[in-house]
mmCIF file with all atom_site columns, C-alpha atoms in Angstrom:
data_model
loop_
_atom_site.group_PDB
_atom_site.id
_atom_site.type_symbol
_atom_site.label_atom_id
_atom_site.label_alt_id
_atom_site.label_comp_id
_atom_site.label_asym_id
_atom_site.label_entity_id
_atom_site.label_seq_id
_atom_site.pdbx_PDB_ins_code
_atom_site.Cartn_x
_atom_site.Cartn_y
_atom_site.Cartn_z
_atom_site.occupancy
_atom_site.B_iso_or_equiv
_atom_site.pdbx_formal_charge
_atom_site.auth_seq_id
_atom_site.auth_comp_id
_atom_site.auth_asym_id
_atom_site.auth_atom_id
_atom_site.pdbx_PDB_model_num
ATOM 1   C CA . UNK A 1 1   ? 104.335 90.183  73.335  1.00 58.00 ? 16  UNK A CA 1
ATOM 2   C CA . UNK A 1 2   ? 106.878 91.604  70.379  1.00 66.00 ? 17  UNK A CA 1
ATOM 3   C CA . UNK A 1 3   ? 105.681 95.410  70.742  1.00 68.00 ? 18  UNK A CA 1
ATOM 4   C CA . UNK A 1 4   ? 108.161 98.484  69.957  1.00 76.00 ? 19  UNK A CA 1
ATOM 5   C CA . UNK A 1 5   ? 105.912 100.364 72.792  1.00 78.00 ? 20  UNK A CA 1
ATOM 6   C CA . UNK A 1 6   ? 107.170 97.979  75.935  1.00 76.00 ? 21  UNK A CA 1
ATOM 7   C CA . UNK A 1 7   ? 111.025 97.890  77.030  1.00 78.00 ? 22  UNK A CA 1
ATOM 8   C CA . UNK A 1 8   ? 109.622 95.243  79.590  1.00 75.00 ? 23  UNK A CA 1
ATOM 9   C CA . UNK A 1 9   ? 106.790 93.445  80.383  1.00 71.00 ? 24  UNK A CA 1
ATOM 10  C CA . UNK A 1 10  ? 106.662 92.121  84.202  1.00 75.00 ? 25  UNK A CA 1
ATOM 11  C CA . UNK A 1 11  ? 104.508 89.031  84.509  1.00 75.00 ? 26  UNK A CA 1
ATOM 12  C CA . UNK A 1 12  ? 106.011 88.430  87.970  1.00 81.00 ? 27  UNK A CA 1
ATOM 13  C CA . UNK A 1 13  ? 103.602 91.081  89.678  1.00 88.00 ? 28  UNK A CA 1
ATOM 14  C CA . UNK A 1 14  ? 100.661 90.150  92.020  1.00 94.00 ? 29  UNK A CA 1
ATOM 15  C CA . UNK A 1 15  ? 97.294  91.854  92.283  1.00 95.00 ? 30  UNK A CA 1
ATOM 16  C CA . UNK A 1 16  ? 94.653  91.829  95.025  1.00 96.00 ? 31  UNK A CA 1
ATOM 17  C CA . UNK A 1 17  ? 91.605  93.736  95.209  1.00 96.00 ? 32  UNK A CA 1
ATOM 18  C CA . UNK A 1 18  ? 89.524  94.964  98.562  1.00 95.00 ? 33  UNK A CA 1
ATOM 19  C CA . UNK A 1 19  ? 86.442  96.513  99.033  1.00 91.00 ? 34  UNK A CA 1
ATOM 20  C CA . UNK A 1 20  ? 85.557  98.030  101.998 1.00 86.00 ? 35  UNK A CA 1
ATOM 21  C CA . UNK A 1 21  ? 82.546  99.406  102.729 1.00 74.00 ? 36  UNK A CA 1
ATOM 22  C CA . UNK A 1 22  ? 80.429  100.873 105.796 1.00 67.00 ? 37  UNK A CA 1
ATOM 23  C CA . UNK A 1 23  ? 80.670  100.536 108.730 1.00 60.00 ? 38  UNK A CA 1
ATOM 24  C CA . UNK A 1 24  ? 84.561  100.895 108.310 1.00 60.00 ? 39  UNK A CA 1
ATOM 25  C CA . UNK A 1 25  ? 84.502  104.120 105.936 1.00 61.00 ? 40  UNK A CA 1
ATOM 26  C CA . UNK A 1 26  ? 81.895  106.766 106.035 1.00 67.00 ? 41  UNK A CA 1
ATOM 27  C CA . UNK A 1 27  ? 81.614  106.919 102.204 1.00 69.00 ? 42  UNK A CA 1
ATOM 28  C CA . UNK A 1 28  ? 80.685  105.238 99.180  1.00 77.00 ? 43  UNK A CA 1
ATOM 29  C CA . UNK A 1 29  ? 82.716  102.144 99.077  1.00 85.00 ? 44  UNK A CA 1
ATOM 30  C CA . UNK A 1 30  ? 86.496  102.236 99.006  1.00 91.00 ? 45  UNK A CA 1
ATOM 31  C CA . UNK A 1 31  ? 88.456  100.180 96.632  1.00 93.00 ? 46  UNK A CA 1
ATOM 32  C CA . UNK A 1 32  ? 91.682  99.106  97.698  1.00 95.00 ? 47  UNK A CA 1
ATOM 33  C CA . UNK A 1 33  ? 94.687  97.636  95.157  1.00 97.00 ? 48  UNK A CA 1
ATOM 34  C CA . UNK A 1 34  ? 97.398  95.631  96.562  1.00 98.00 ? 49  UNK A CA 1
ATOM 35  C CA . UNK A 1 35  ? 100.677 95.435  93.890  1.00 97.00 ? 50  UNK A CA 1
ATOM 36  C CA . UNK A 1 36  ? 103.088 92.668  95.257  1.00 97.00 ? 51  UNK A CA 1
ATOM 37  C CA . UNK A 1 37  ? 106.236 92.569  93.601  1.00 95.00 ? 52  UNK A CA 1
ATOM 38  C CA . UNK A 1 38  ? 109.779 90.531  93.699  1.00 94.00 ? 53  UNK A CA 1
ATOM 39  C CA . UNK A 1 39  ? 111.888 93.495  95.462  1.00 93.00 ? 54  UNK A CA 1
ATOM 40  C CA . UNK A 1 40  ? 114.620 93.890  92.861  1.00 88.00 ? 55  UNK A CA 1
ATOM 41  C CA . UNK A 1 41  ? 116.336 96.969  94.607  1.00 89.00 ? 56  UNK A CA 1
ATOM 42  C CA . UNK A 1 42  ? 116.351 94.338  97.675  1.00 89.00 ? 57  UNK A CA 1
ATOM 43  C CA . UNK A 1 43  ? 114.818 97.416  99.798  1.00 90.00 ? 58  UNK A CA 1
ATOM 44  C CA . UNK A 1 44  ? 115.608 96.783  103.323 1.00 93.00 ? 59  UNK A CA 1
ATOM 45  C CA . UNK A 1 45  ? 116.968 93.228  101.973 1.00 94.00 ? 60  UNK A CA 1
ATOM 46  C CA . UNK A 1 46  ? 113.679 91.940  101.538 1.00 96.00 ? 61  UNK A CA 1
ATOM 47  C CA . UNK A 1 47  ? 111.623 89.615  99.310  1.00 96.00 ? 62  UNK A CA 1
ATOM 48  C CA . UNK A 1 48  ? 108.723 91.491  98.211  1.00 97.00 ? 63  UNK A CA 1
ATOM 49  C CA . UNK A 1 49  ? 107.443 95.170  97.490  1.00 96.00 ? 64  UNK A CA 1
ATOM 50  C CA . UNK A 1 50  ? 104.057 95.757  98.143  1.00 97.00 ? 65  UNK A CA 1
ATOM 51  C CA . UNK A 1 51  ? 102.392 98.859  96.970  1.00 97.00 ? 66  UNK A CA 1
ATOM 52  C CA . UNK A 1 52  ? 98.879  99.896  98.248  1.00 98.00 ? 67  UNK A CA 1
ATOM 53  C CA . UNK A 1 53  ? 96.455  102.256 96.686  1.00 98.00 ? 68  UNK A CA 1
ATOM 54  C CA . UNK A 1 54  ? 92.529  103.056 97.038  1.00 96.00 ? 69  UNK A CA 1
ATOM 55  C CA . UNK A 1 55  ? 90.109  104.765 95.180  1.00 93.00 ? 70  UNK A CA 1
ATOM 56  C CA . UNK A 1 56  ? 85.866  105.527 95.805  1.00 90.00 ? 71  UNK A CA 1
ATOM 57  C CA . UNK A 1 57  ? 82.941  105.139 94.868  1.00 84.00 ? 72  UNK A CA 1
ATOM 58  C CA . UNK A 1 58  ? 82.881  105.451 90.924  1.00 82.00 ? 73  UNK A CA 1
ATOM 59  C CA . UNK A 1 59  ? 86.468  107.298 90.306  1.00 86.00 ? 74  UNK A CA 1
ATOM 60  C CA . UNK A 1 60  ? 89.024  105.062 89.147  1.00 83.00 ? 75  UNK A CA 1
ATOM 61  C CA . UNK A 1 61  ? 92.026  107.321 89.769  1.00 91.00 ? 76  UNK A CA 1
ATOM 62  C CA . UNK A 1 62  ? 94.311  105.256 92.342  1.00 95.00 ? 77  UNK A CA 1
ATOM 63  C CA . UNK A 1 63  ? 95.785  107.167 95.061  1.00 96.00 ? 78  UNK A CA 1
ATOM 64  C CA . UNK A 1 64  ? 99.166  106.067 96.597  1.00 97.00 ? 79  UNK A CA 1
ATOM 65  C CA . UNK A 1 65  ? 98.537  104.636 100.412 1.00 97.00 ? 80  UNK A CA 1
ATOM 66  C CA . UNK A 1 66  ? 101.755 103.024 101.528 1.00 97.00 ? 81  UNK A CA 1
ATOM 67  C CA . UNK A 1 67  ? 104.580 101.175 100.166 1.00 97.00 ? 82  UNK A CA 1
ATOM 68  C CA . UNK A 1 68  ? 106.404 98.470  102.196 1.00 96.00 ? 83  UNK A CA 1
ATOM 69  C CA . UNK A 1 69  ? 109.213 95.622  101.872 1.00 96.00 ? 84  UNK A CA 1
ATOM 70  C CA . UNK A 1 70  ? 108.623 92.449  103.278 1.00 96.00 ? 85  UNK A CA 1
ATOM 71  C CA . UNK A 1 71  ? 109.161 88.914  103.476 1.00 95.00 ? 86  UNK A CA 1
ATOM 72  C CA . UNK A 1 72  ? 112.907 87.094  104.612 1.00 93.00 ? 87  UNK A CA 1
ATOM 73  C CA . UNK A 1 73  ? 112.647 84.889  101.937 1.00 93.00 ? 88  UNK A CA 1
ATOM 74  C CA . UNK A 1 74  ? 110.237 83.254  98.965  1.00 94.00 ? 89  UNK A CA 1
ATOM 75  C CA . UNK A 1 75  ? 106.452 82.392  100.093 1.00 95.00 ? 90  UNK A CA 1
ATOM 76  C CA . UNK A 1 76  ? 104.119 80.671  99.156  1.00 94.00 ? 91  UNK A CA 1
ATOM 77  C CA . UNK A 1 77  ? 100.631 81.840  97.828  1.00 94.00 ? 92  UNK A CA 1
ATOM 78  C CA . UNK A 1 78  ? 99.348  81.219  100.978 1.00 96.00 ? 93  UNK A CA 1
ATOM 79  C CA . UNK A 1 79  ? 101.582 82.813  102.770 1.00 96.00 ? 94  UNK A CA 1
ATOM 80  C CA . UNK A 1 80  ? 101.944 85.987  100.204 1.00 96.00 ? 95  UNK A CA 1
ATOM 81  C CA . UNK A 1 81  ? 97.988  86.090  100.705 1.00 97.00 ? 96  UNK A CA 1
ATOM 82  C CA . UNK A 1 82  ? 97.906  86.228  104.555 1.00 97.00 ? 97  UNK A CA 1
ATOM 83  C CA . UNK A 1 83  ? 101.415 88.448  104.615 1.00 97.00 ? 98  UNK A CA 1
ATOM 84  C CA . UNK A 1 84  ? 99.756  91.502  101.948 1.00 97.00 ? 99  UNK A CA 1
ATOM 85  C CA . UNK A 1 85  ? 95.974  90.779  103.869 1.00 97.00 ? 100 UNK A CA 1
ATOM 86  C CA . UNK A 1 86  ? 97.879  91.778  107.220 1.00 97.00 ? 101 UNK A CA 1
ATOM 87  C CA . UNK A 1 87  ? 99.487  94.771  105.476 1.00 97.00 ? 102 UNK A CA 1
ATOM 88  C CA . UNK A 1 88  ? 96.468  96.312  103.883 1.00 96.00 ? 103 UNK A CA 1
ATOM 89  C CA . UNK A 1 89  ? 94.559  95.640  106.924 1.00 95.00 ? 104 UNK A CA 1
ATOM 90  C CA . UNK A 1 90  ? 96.979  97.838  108.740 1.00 96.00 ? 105 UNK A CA 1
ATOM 91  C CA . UNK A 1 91  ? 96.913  100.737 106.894 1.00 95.00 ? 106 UNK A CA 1
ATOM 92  C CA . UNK A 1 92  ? 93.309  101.191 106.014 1.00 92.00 ? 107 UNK A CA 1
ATOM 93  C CA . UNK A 1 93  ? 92.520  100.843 109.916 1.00 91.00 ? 108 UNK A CA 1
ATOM 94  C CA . UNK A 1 94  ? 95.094  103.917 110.762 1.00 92.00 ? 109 UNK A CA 1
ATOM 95  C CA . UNK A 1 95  ? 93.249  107.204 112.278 1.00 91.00 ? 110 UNK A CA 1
ATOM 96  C CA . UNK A 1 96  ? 94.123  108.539 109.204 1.00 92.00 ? 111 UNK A CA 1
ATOM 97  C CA . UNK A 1 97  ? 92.449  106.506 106.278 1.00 91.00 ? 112 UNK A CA 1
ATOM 98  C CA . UNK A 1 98  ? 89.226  107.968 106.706 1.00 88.00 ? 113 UNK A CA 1
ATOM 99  C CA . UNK A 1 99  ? 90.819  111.572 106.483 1.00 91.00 ? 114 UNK A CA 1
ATOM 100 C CA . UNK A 1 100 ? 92.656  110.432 103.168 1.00 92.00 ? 115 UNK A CA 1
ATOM 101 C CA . UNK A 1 101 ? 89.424  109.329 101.938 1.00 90.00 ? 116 UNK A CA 1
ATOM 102 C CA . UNK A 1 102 ? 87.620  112.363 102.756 1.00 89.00 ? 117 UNK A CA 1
ATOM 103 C CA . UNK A 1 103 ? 90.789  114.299 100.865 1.00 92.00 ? 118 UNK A CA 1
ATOM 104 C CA . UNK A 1 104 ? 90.086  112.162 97.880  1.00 93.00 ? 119 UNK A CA 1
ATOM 105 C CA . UNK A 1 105 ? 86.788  112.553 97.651  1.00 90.00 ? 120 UNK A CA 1
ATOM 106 C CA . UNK A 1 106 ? 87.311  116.644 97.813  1.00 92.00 ? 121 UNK A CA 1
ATOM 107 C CA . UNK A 1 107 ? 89.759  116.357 94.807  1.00 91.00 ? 122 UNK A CA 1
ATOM 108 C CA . UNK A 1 108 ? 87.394  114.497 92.874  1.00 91.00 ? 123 UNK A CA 1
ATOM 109 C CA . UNK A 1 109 ? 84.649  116.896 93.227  1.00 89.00 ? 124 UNK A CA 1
ATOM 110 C CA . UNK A 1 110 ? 86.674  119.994 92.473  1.00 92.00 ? 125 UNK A CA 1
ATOM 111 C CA . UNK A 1 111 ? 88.036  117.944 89.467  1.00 88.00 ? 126 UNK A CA 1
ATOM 112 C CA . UNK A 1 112 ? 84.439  117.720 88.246  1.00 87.00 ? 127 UNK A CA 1
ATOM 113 C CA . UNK A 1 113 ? 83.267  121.020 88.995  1.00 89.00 ? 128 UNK A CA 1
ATOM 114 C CA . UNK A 1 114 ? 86.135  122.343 87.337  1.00 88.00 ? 129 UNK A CA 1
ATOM 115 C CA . UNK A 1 115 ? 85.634  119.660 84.598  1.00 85.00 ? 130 UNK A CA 1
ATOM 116 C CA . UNK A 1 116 ? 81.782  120.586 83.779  1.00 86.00 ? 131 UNK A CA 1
ATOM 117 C CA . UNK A 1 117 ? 82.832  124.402 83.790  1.00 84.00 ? 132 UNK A CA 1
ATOM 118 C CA . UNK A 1 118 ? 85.837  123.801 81.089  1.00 72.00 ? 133 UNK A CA 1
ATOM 119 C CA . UNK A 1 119 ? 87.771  126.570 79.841  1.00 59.00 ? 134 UNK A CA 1
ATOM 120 C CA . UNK A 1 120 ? 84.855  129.019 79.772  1.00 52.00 ? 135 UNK A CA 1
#
């Protein structure tokens, strides 16, 4: 791509996508996005950087979950899969995912109560 607007275009990044739904969250489904990266800052002189984030229901505004380094070395597909499966498994089953989904889901409704009342 030969675009003014990009400095950089990383094609080494690696998406999954979750859905969770009752009985594990009392909402409306929960998405969850899982960025896997090449660790380039070498955090905690690790392979990989794995950002998670979730949204609900309808609203596609990501919310930051966790961010971790992992890995000793290069892995396979496989082994990425199983390694960032194991790491968003963790965090959404922490006492307090449901509480961050029930924070979410309060910022979303004041944003469209405040949204339908606009400037009036």
């Amino acid at each position: 791509m030969n675009n003014s607007w990009f400095s950089k275009v990383e094609d080494d990044i690696y998406v999954r996508r979750y859905s969770i739904s009752q009985p594990f969250v009392d909402t409306n489904p929960v998405a969850v996005c899982a960025m896997c990266s090449k660790n380039v800052k070498r955090i905690n002189n690790e392979e990989y950087f794995l950002e998670i984030f979730f949204s609900v229901d309808e609203y596609g505004d990501l919310e930051f979950l966790a961010g971790i380094s992992f890995g000793k070395g290069p892995l396979d597909k496989k082994a990425l899969d199983v390694e960032i499966n194991k790491w968003v498994e963790h965090f959404v089953r922490e006492d307090s995912f449901p509480q961050l989904v029930g924070r979410y889901l309060k910022r979303m409704d004041l944003y469209e109560e405040w949204s339908e009342n606009g400037d009036s």
